[in-house]
mmCIF file of C-alpha atoms in Angstrom:
data_model
loop_
_atom_site.group_PDB
_atom_site.id
_atom_site.type_symbol
_atom_site.label_atom_id
_atom_site.label_comp_id
_atom_site.label_asym_id
_atom_site.label_seq_id
_atom_site.Cartn_x
_atom_site.Cartn_y
_atom_site.Cartn_z
ATOM 1 C CA MET A 1 -8.397 15.044 -14.108
ATOM 2 C CA ALA A 2 -9.199 13.592 -17.517
ATOM 3 C CA ALA A 3 -9.902 10.101 -17.861
ATOM 4 C CA ALA A 4 -7.251 7.761 -19.531
ATOM 5 C CA THR A 5 -7.191 7.890 -23.385
ATOM 6 C CA ARG A 6 -8.501 4.716 -24.338
ATOM 7 C CA GLY A 7 -6.961 2.985 -27.586
ATOM 8 C CA CYS A 8 -3.598 1.431 -28.070
ATOM 9 C CA ARG A 9 -1.159 4.519 -26.973
ATOM 10 C CA PRO A 10 2.534 4.905 -25.981
ATOM 11 C CA TRP A 11 3.491 3.151 -23.068
ATOM 12 C CA GLY A 12 4.217 5.186 -19.776
ATOM 13 C CA ALA A 13 5.765 4.429 -16.811
ATOM 14 C CA LEU A 14 4.355 1.458 -14.697
ATOM 15 C CA VAL A 15 1.228 3.229 -13.172
ATOM 16 C CA GLY A 16 0.593 2.314 -9.347
ATOM 17 C CA LEU A 17 -3.013 1.081 -8.583
ATOM 18 C CA LEU A 18 -5.117 3.994 -7.102
ATOM 19 C CA GLY A 19 -6.141 3.542 -3.401
ATOM 20 C CA LEU A 20 -9.626 2.347 -2.504
ATOM 21 C CA VAL A 21 -12.510 4.478 -2.937
ATOM 22 C CA SER A 22 -12.996 6.110 0.497
ATOM 23 C CA ALA A 23 -17.006 4.696 0.897
ATOM 24 C CA ALA A 24 -19.804 2.352 -0.429
ATOM 25 C CA ALA A 25 -23.227 3.498 -0.980
ATOM 26 C CA ALA A 26 -25.309 2.815 2.006
ATOM 27 C CA ALA A 27 -28.230 1.605 -0.073
ATOM 28 C CA TRP A 28 -29.219 1.026 -3.417
ATOM 29 C CA ASP A 29 -32.163 2.366 -5.428
ATOM 30 C CA LEU A 30 -34.227 1.279 -8.386
ATOM 31 C CA ALA A 31 -31.332 2.228 -10.913
ATOM 32 C CA SER A 32 -29.224 -0.291 -8.985
ATOM 33 C CA LEU A 33 -31.208 -2.846 -9.258
ATOM 34 C CA ARG A 34 -31.798 -2.635 -12.906
ATOM 35 C CA CYS A 35 -28.090 -2.572 -13.415
ATOM 36 C CA ASN A 36 -27.647 -5.583 -11.045
ATOM 37 C CA PHE A 37 -30.148 -7.746 -12.824
ATOM 38 C CA GLY A 38 -30.731 -6.177 -15.911
ATOM 39 C CA ALA A 39 -29.109 -7.188 -19.236
ATOM 40 C CA PHE A 40 -29.684 -3.759 -20.597
ATOM 41 C CA CYS A 41 -27.568 -1.578 -18.158
ATOM 42 C CA GLU A 42 -23.671 -2.146 -17.879
ATOM 43 C CA CYS A 43 -23.061 0.543 -15.592
ATOM 44 C CA ASP A 44 -19.710 2.316 -17.071
ATOM 45 C CA PHE A 45 -18.344 -1.104 -17.978
ATOM 46 C CA GLN A 46 -17.194 0.022 -21.672
ATOM 47 C CA PRO A 47 -14.411 -2.993 -22.756
ATOM 48 C CA ASP A 48 -11.935 -2.013 -25.489
ATOM 49 C CA LEU A 49 -10.586 -5.346 -26.159
ATOM 50 C CA PRO A 50 -8.631 -4.807 -29.473
ATOM 51 C CA GLY A 51 -7.198 -1.517 -27.682
ATOM 52 C CA LEU A 52 -5.947 -3.627 -24.903
ATOM 53 C CA GLU A 53 -4.654 -6.477 -26.785
ATOM 54 C CA CYS A 54 -2.486 -3.727 -29.009
ATOM 55 C CA ASP A 55 -1.556 -2.134 -26.101
ATOM 56 C CA LEU A 56 -0.111 -5.500 -24.626
ATOM 57 C CA ALA A 57 1.235 -6.486 -27.662
ATOM 58 C CA GLN A 58 3.053 -3.340 -28.136
ATOM 59 C CA HIS A 59 4.375 -2.625 -24.558
ATOM 60 C CA LEU A 60 4.142 -5.498 -22.533
ATOM 61 C CA ALA A 61 7.588 -6.841 -22.828
ATOM 62 C CA GLY A 62 8.591 -10.566 -22.684
ATOM 63 C CA GLN A 63 5.389 -12.054 -21.264
ATOM 64 C CA HIS A 64 4.045 -14.360 -24.198
ATOM 65 C CA LEU A 65 1.914 -16.404 -21.735
ATOM 66 C CA ALA A 66 0.632 -13.647 -19.580
ATOM 67 C CA LYS A 67 -0.580 -11.635 -22.919
ATOM 68 C CA ALA A 68 -2.253 -14.985 -23.976
ATOM 69 C CA LEU A 69 -3.748 -15.921 -21.207
ATOM 70 C CA VAL A 70 -5.285 -12.683 -20.278
ATOM 71 C CA VAL A 71 -6.647 -11.982 -23.946
ATOM 72 C CA LYS A 72 -8.046 -15.328 -24.210
ATOM 73 C CA ALA A 73 -9.816 -15.487 -20.521
ATOM 74 C CA LEU A 74 -11.123 -11.751 -21.255
ATOM 75 C CA LYS A 75 -12.750 -12.190 -24.583
ATOM 76 C CA ALA A 76 -14.457 -15.276 -23.657
ATOM 77 C CA PHE A 77 -15.965 -13.588 -20.372
ATOM 78 C CA VAL A 78 -16.690 -10.284 -22.095
ATOM 79 C CA GLN A 79 -18.496 -11.929 -25.075
ATOM 80 C CA ASP A 80 -20.743 -14.258 -22.787
ATOM 81 C CA PRO A 81 -24.118 -12.395 -22.043
ATOM 82 C CA ALA A 82 -24.701 -14.535 -19.197
ATOM 83 C CA PRO A 83 -21.401 -15.907 -17.316
ATOM 84 C CA THR A 84 -21.973 -18.917 -15.172
ATOM 85 C CA LYS A 85 -19.054 -17.503 -12.704
ATOM 86 C CA PRO A 86 -16.894 -14.413 -12.053
ATOM 87 C CA LEU A 87 -13.747 -14.212 -13.954
ATOM 88 C CA VAL A 88 -10.999 -14.798 -11.363
ATOM 89 C CA LEU A 89 -7.244 -14.436 -12.424
ATOM 90 C CA SER A 90 -4.145 -14.946 -9.985
ATOM 91 C CA LEU A 91 -0.875 -13.089 -11.280
ATOM 92 C CA HIS A 92 2.276 -14.428 -10.475
ATOM 93 C CA GLY A 93 6.002 -13.385 -10.889
ATOM 94 C CA TRP A 94 8.951 -11.480 -10.105
ATOM 95 C CA THR A 95 9.026 -7.783 -9.219
ATOM 96 C CA GLY A 96 8.945 -5.589 -12.208
ATOM 97 C CA THR A 97 7.620 -7.939 -14.755
ATOM 98 C CA GLY A 98 4.286 -5.893 -15.396
ATOM 99 C CA LYS A 99 1.911 -7.670 -13.112
ATOM 100 C CA SER A 100 0.564 -4.136 -11.606
ATOM 101 C CA TYR A 101 0.824 -2.722 -15.421
ATOM 102 C CA VAL A 102 -1.407 -5.201 -16.668
ATOM 103 C CA SER A 103 -3.831 -4.706 -13.912
ATOM 104 C CA SER A 104 -3.812 -1.050 -14.478
ATOM 105 C CA LEU A 105 -4.645 -1.788 -18.108
ATOM 106 C CA LEU A 106 -7.589 -4.073 -17.516
ATOM 107 C CA ALA A 107 -9.046 -1.226 -15.619
ATOM 108 C CA GLN A 108 -8.385 1.513 -18.491
ATOM 109 C CA TYR A 109 -9.802 -0.757 -21.379
ATOM 110 C CA LEU A 110 -12.634 -1.936 -19.394
ATOM 111 C CA PHE A 111 -14.199 0.772 -17.856
ATOM 112 C CA GLN A 112 -15.035 4.311 -18.502
ATOM 113 C CA GLY A 113 -12.859 6.357 -16.651
ATOM 114 C CA GLY A 114 -10.363 3.414 -15.927
ATOM 115 C CA LEU A 115 -8.598 3.099 -12.547
ATOM 116 C CA ARG A 116 -10.587 6.178 -11.381
ATOM 117 C CA SER A 117 -13.843 4.351 -12.112
ATOM 118 C CA PRO A 118 -16.074 3.718 -8.908
ATOM 119 C CA ARG A 119 -16.620 0.538 -10.363
ATOM 120 C CA VAL A 120 -13.109 -0.333 -9.930
ATOM 121 C CA HIS A 121 -11.767 -1.424 -6.357
ATOM 122 C CA HIS A 122 -8.109 -1.818 -5.280
ATOM 123 C CA PHE A 123 -6.942 -3.517 -1.984
ATOM 124 C CA SER A 124 -3.660 -3.535 -0.375
ATOM 125 C CA PRO A 125 -2.880 -5.356 2.706
ATOM 126 C CA VAL A 126 -0.133 -2.595 3.970
ATOM 127 C CA ILE A 127 -3.077 0.140 3.477
ATOM 128 C CA HIS A 128 -6.120 -1.760 4.104
ATOM 129 C CA PHE A 129 -5.377 -4.826 6.311
ATOM 130 C CA PRO A 130 -2.141 -3.735 8.282
ATOM 131 C CA HIS A 131 -3.166 -5.601 11.590
ATOM 132 C CA PRO A 132 -3.442 -9.302 11.619
ATOM 133 C CA SER A 133 -5.108 -9.258 14.888
ATOM 134 C CA HIS A 134 -7.940 -7.137 13.493
ATOM 135 C CA ILE A 135 -8.477 -10.369 11.010
ATOM 136 C CA GLU A 136 -12.245 -10.740 11.919
ATOM 137 C CA ARG A 137 -12.967 -7.091 11.735
ATOM 138 C CA TYR A 138 -11.384 -7.128 8.392
ATOM 139 C CA LYS A 139 -13.390 -10.295 7.168
ATOM 140 C CA LYS A 140 -16.509 -8.361 8.039
ATOM 141 C CA ASP A 141 -15.394 -4.914 6.136
ATOM 142 C CA LEU A 142 -14.407 -6.754 3.153
ATOM 143 C CA LYS A 143 -17.453 -9.041 2.894
ATOM 144 C CA SER A 144 -19.731 -6.007 3.208
ATOM 145 C CA TRP A 145 -17.582 -4.197 0.798
ATOM 146 C CA VAL A 146 -17.647 -6.481 -2.040
ATOM 147 C CA GLN A 147 -21.260 -7.334 -1.663
ATOM 148 C CA GLY A 148 -22.548 -3.715 -1.236
ATOM 149 C CA ASN A 149 -20.417 -2.946 -4.648
ATOM 150 C CA LEU A 150 -22.199 -5.876 -6.513
ATOM 151 C CA THR A 151 -25.386 -4.752 -5.208
ATOM 152 C CA ALA A 152 -24.562 -1.386 -6.684
ATOM 153 C CA CYS A 153 -23.260 -2.758 -10.073
ATOM 154 C CA SER A 154 -22.560 -6.491 -11.005
ATOM 155 C CA ARG A 155 -20.182 -5.213 -13.402
ATOM 156 C CA SER A 156 -17.315 -4.419 -11.055
ATOM 157 C CA LEU A 157 -13.441 -5.185 -10.890
ATOM 158 C CA PHE A 158 -11.561 -6.251 -7.625
ATOM 159 C CA LEU A 159 -7.996 -5.970 -7.480
ATOM 160 C CA PHE A 160 -6.121 -7.724 -4.302
ATOM 161 C CA ASP A 161 -2.478 -6.563 -4.457
ATOM 162 C CA GLU A 162 0.391 -8.239 -2.553
ATOM 163 C CA MET A 163 -1.263 -11.560 -1.949
ATOM 164 C CA ASP A 164 1.772 -12.696 -0.544
ATOM 165 C CA LYS A 165 1.464 -10.082 2.763
ATOM 166 C CA MET A 166 -2.668 -10.665 3.147
ATOM 167 C CA PRO A 167 -3.391 -11.751 6.506
ATOM 168 C CA PRO A 168 -4.246 -16.101 6.083
ATOM 169 C CA GLY A 169 -7.790 -16.758 6.172
ATOM 170 C CA LEU A 170 -8.940 -13.301 4.867
ATOM 171 C CA MET A 171 -9.541 -14.158 1.702
ATOM 172 C CA GLU A 172 -11.991 -16.978 2.465
ATOM 173 C CA VAL A 173 -14.821 -14.095 2.866
ATOM 174 C CA LEU A 174 -14.550 -14.090 -0.743
ATOM 175 C CA ARG A 175 -15.370 -17.719 -1.704
ATOM 176 C CA PRO A 176 -19.283 -17.868 -1.923
ATOM 177 C CA PHE A 177 -18.577 -14.483 -4.510
ATOM 178 C CA LEU A 178 -16.303 -16.608 -6.811
ATOM 179 C CA GLY A 179 -18.146 -19.758 -7.416
ATOM 180 C CA SER A 180 -21.162 -20.565 -9.864
ATOM 181 C CA SER A 181 -24.269 -19.826 -7.958
ATOM 182 C CA TRP A 182 -26.959 -17.420 -8.989
ATOM 183 C CA VAL A 183 -26.756 -15.020 -6.278
ATOM 184 C CA VAL A 184 -25.025 -14.601 -3.004
ATOM 185 C CA TYR A 185 -26.431 -12.785 -0.134
ATOM 186 C CA GLY A 186 -29.160 -11.483 -2.630
ATOM 187 C CA THR A 187 -26.774 -10.268 -5.050
ATOM 188 C CA ASN A 188 -25.991 -11.318 -8.636
ATOM 189 C CA TYR A 189 -22.133 -11.304 -9.006
ATOM 190 C CA ARG A 190 -21.148 -13.276 -12.210
ATOM 191 C CA LYS A 191 -20.371 -10.378 -14.149
ATOM 192 C CA ALA A 192 -17.404 -9.539 -11.709
ATOM 193 C CA ILE A 193 -13.579 -9.861 -12.060
ATOM 194 C CA PHE A 194 -11.380 -10.437 -9.360
ATOM 195 C CA ILE A 195 -7.459 -10.110 -9.943
ATOM 196 C CA PHE A 196 -5.186 -11.478 -6.972
ATOM 197 C CA ILE A 197 -1.428 -10.295 -7.667
ATOM 198 C CA SER A 198 1.551 -11.785 -5.837
ATOM 199 C CA ASN A 199 5.372 -12.343 -6.017
ATOM 200 C CA THR A 200 4.926 -15.928 -4.477
ATOM 201 C CA GLY A 201 6.219 -18.501 -7.361
ATOM 202 C CA GLY A 202 8.606 -15.735 -8.863
ATOM 203 C CA GLU A 203 11.525 -17.524 -7.708
ATOM 204 C CA GLN A 204 10.218 -20.814 -9.325
ATOM 205 C CA ILE A 205 9.251 -19.281 -12.493
ATOM 206 C CA ASN A 206 12.679 -17.812 -12.857
ATOM 207 C CA GLN A 207 14.306 -21.150 -12.395
ATOM 208 C CA VAL A 208 12.203 -22.912 -15.121
ATOM 209 C CA ALA A 209 13.287 -19.748 -17.381
ATOM 210 C CA LEU A 210 16.844 -20.540 -16.450
ATOM 211 C CA GLU A 211 16.615 -24.169 -16.807
ATOM 212 C CA ALA A 212 15.340 -23.195 -20.540
ATOM 213 C CA TRP A 213 18.155 -20.631 -21.528
ATOM 214 C CA HIS A 214 20.479 -23.507 -20.321
ATOM 215 C CA SER A 215 18.641 -25.943 -22.462
ATOM 216 C CA ARG A 216 18.860 -23.232 -25.388
ATOM 217 C CA ARG A 217 15.003 -23.158 -25.581
ATOM 218 C CA ASP A 218 13.756 -20.002 -26.607
ATOM 219 C CA ARG A 219 11.672 -18.262 -23.768
ATOM 220 C CA GLU A 220 8.727 -18.422 -25.979
ATOM 221 C CA GLU A 221 8.765 -22.210 -25.961
ATOM 222 C CA ILE A 222 8.004 -22.235 -22.042
ATOM 223 C CA ARG A 223 4.148 -23.310 -21.689
ATOM 224 C CA LEU A 224 1.947 -22.810 -18.737
ATOM 225 C CA GLN A 225 1.806 -26.619 -18.094
ATOM 226 C CA GLU A 226 5.384 -26.374 -16.965
ATOM 227 C CA LEU A 227 4.683 -23.107 -14.529
ATOM 228 C CA GLU A 228 1.334 -23.619 -13.080
ATOM 229 C CA PRO A 229 2.186 -26.619 -11.086
ATOM 230 C CA VAL A 230 5.279 -24.938 -9.411
ATOM 231 C CA ILE A 231 3.177 -21.849 -8.701
ATOM 232 C CA SER A 232 0.350 -23.646 -7.168
ATOM 233 C CA ARG A 233 2.935 -25.585 -4.837
ATOM 234 C CA ALA A 234 4.808 -22.458 -3.764
ATOM 235 C CA VAL A 235 1.059 -20.867 -3.076
ATOM 236 C CA LEU A 236 0.313 -23.752 -0.924
ATOM 237 C CA ASP A 237 3.664 -24.040 0.917
ATOM 238 C CA ASN A 238 3.404 -20.304 1.906
ATOM 239 C CA PRO A 239 1.820 -19.536 4.988
ATOM 240 C CA ASN A 240 2.439 -16.248 4.412
ATOM 241 C CA HIS A 241 -0.044 -15.908 1.354
ATOM 242 C CA GLY A 242 -3.430 -15.231 1.416
ATOM 243 C CA PHE A 243 -4.374 -18.374 -0.348
ATOM 244 C CA TRP A 244 -2.679 -20.623 2.038
ATOM 245 C CA HIS A 245 -5.031 -23.605 3.094
ATOM 246 C CA SER A 246 -7.794 -21.675 1.226
ATOM 247 C CA GLY A 247 -10.744 -23.077 -0.222
ATOM 248 C CA ILE A 248 -10.356 -21.012 -3.240
ATOM 249 C CA ILE A 249 -7.363 -23.258 -4.314
ATOM 250 C CA GLU A 250 -8.905 -26.299 -3.131
ATOM 251 C CA GLU A 251 -12.389 -25.764 -5.052
ATOM 252 C CA HIS A 252 -10.520 -24.665 -8.368
ATOM 253 C CA LEU A 253 -12.385 -21.197 -8.442
ATOM 254 C CA LEU A 254 -8.969 -19.471 -9.992
ATOM 255 C CA ASP A 255 -10.212 -19.697 -13.801
ATOM 256 C CA ALA A 256 -6.288 -18.674 -14.684
ATOM 257 C CA VAL A 257 -3.026 -18.718 -12.830
ATOM 258 C CA VAL A 258 -1.042 -16.113 -14.994
ATOM 259 C CA PRO A 259 2.831 -16.508 -14.974
ATOM 260 C CA PHE A 260 5.035 -13.400 -15.744
ATOM 261 C CA LEU A 261 8.511 -14.456 -16.993
ATOM 262 C CA PRO A 262 11.745 -12.776 -15.534
ATOM 263 C CA LEU A 263 12.855 -10.188 -17.721
ATOM 264 C CA GLN A 264 16.244 -10.057 -19.710
ATOM 265 C CA ARG A 265 18.345 -7.283 -20.814
ATOM 266 C CA HIS A 266 16.885 -6.637 -24.534
ATOM 267 C CA HIS A 267 13.350 -6.375 -22.579
ATOM 268 C CA VAL A 268 14.631 -3.796 -20.310
ATOM 269 C CA TRP A 269 15.761 -2.030 -23.191
ATOM 270 C CA HIS A 270 12.220 -2.174 -24.616
ATOM 271 C CA CYS A 271 11.243 -0.787 -21.654
ATOM 272 C CA VAL A 272 13.829 2.366 -21.745
ATOM 273 C CA LEU A 273 12.566 3.205 -25.152
ATOM 274 C CA ASN A 274 9.071 2.979 -24.576
ATOM 275 C CA GLU A 275 9.645 5.349 -21.256
ATOM 276 C CA LEU A 276 11.355 7.753 -23.479
ATOM 277 C CA ALA A 277 8.813 7.742 -25.888
ATOM 278 C CA GLN A 278 6.125 8.590 -23.155
ATOM 279 C CA LEU A 279 8.168 11.277 -22.052
ATOM 280 C CA GLY A 280 8.370 12.498 -25.609
ATOM 281 C CA LEU A 281 12.301 12.378 -25.577
ATOM 282 C CA GLU A 282 14.644 10.839 -28.417
ATOM 283 C CA PRO A 283 16.190 7.527 -27.678
ATOM 284 C CA LYS A 284 19.704 8.527 -26.816
ATOM 285 C CA ASP A 285 21.994 5.748 -27.029
ATOM 286 C CA GLU A 286 23.880 6.865 -24.089
ATOM 287 C CA VAL A 287 20.882 7.195 -21.909
ATOM 288 C CA VAL A 288 19.802 3.817 -23.045
ATOM 289 C CA GLN A 289 23.070 2.298 -22.385
ATOM 290 C CA ALA A 290 23.547 3.795 -18.793
ATOM 291 C CA VAL A 291 20.241 3.079 -17.833
ATOM 292 C CA LEU A 292 21.295 -0.779 -18.935
ATOM 293 C CA ASP A 293 24.318 -0.574 -17.040
ATOM 294 C CA SER A 294 22.987 0.676 -13.658
ATOM 295 C CA THR A 295 20.549 -2.318 -13.464
ATOM 296 C CA THR A 296 21.322 -5.296 -11.576
ATOM 297 C CA PHE A 297 21.026 -8.820 -13.346
ATOM 298 C CA PHE A 298 21.185 -12.239 -11.966
ATOM 299 C CA PRO A 299 22.342 -15.199 -11.536
ATOM 300 C CA GLU A 300 25.673 -14.097 -10.487
ATOM 301 C CA HIS A 301 27.629 -15.919 -13.396
ATOM 302 C CA GLU A 302 25.061 -15.491 -16.081
ATOM 303 C CA GLN A 303 23.592 -11.869 -15.609
ATOM 304 C CA LEU A 304 20.651 -13.304 -17.461
ATOM 305 C CA PHE A 305 17.584 -11.858 -15.818
ATOM 306 C CA SER A 306 16.828 -7.827 -14.179
ATOM 307 C CA SER A 307 16.631 -8.231 -10.485
ATOM 308 C CA ASN A 308 13.638 -5.401 -10.857
ATOM 309 C CA GLY A 309 12.412 -6.069 -13.968
ATOM 310 C CA CYS A 310 11.434 -2.444 -15.322
ATOM 311 C CA LYS A 311 10.232 -1.161 -12.142
ATOM 312 C CA THR A 312 13.082 1.416 -11.461
ATOM 313 C CA VAL A 313 13.584 2.079 -15.402
ATOM 314 C CA ALA A 314 11.502 5.510 -15.096
ATOM 315 C CA SER A 315 13.499 6.962 -11.893
ATOM 316 C CA ARG A 316 17.027 5.543 -13.552
ATOM 317 C CA ILE A 317 16.307 7.591 -16.998
ATOM 318 C CA ALA A 318 15.386 10.646 -15.039
ATOM 319 C CA PHE A 319 18.826 10.648 -13.241
ATOM 320 C CA PHE A 320 20.867 10.027 -16.430
ATOM 321 C CA LEU A 321 18.772 12.804 -18.486
#
């Protein structure tokens, strides 16, 4: 299958993240050493930041904070030839607001081959860490996987989905990789990117957005300073979150907490039009209206925010065509 087209292009369905590559290389050769420690080799890391920025601007509905934070963090990181630490982002928000979509875009616009790149690694608790009783084995395997792949190429992207379902304590094995030391276990890792994704904090973000609406404030006036403390508290108070009682939080190893706001009716409308365009279909008013009418909104009286964001737009369009 051909690699995804790079450059700003029509928005498709919210793409699911690909599964974990089956196995890491057992040994590293001279070429791996050159990629790992040499400034002249970036493996298949070929960032297209203008394309990413264009895609986010055109197709990520209703997320002014996420767009600004992700672009700013990536620009500073990519343009630094010798970063002092890996880039570590934690994405938070209600279901269907664009967290997985943004993660897939990062892979697409940073690596040749996108999510299919051997330098992009996705972890899901349901698939890779399903049994809490096996936590010690998971810790060993995860540490070996990250270390082995960073040894093969320091330009690697690690995506951790559904952090609110990760076994507590598992993420602690990553802590040595997220700081600012030159090497860990003999591996240069400062050029790596770690993305953590969760719904934790979504209710708190929704509440801030609702209060802003009640106060007749534009959602674009909501600032990170209003959201970051409540998201951090939600994580720290959630015993089911992978960062619960984590040194990663306590040592401030996250470079940015990225909030995703709940989507309103006109944002879902935007998603429907984009999906129809991706399918090569004309935007029929009756189809758009049918999808909106079938979408559940909350709170009960205001009917302001979509319960599933844009997550079910593709399936609903198929039903009404």
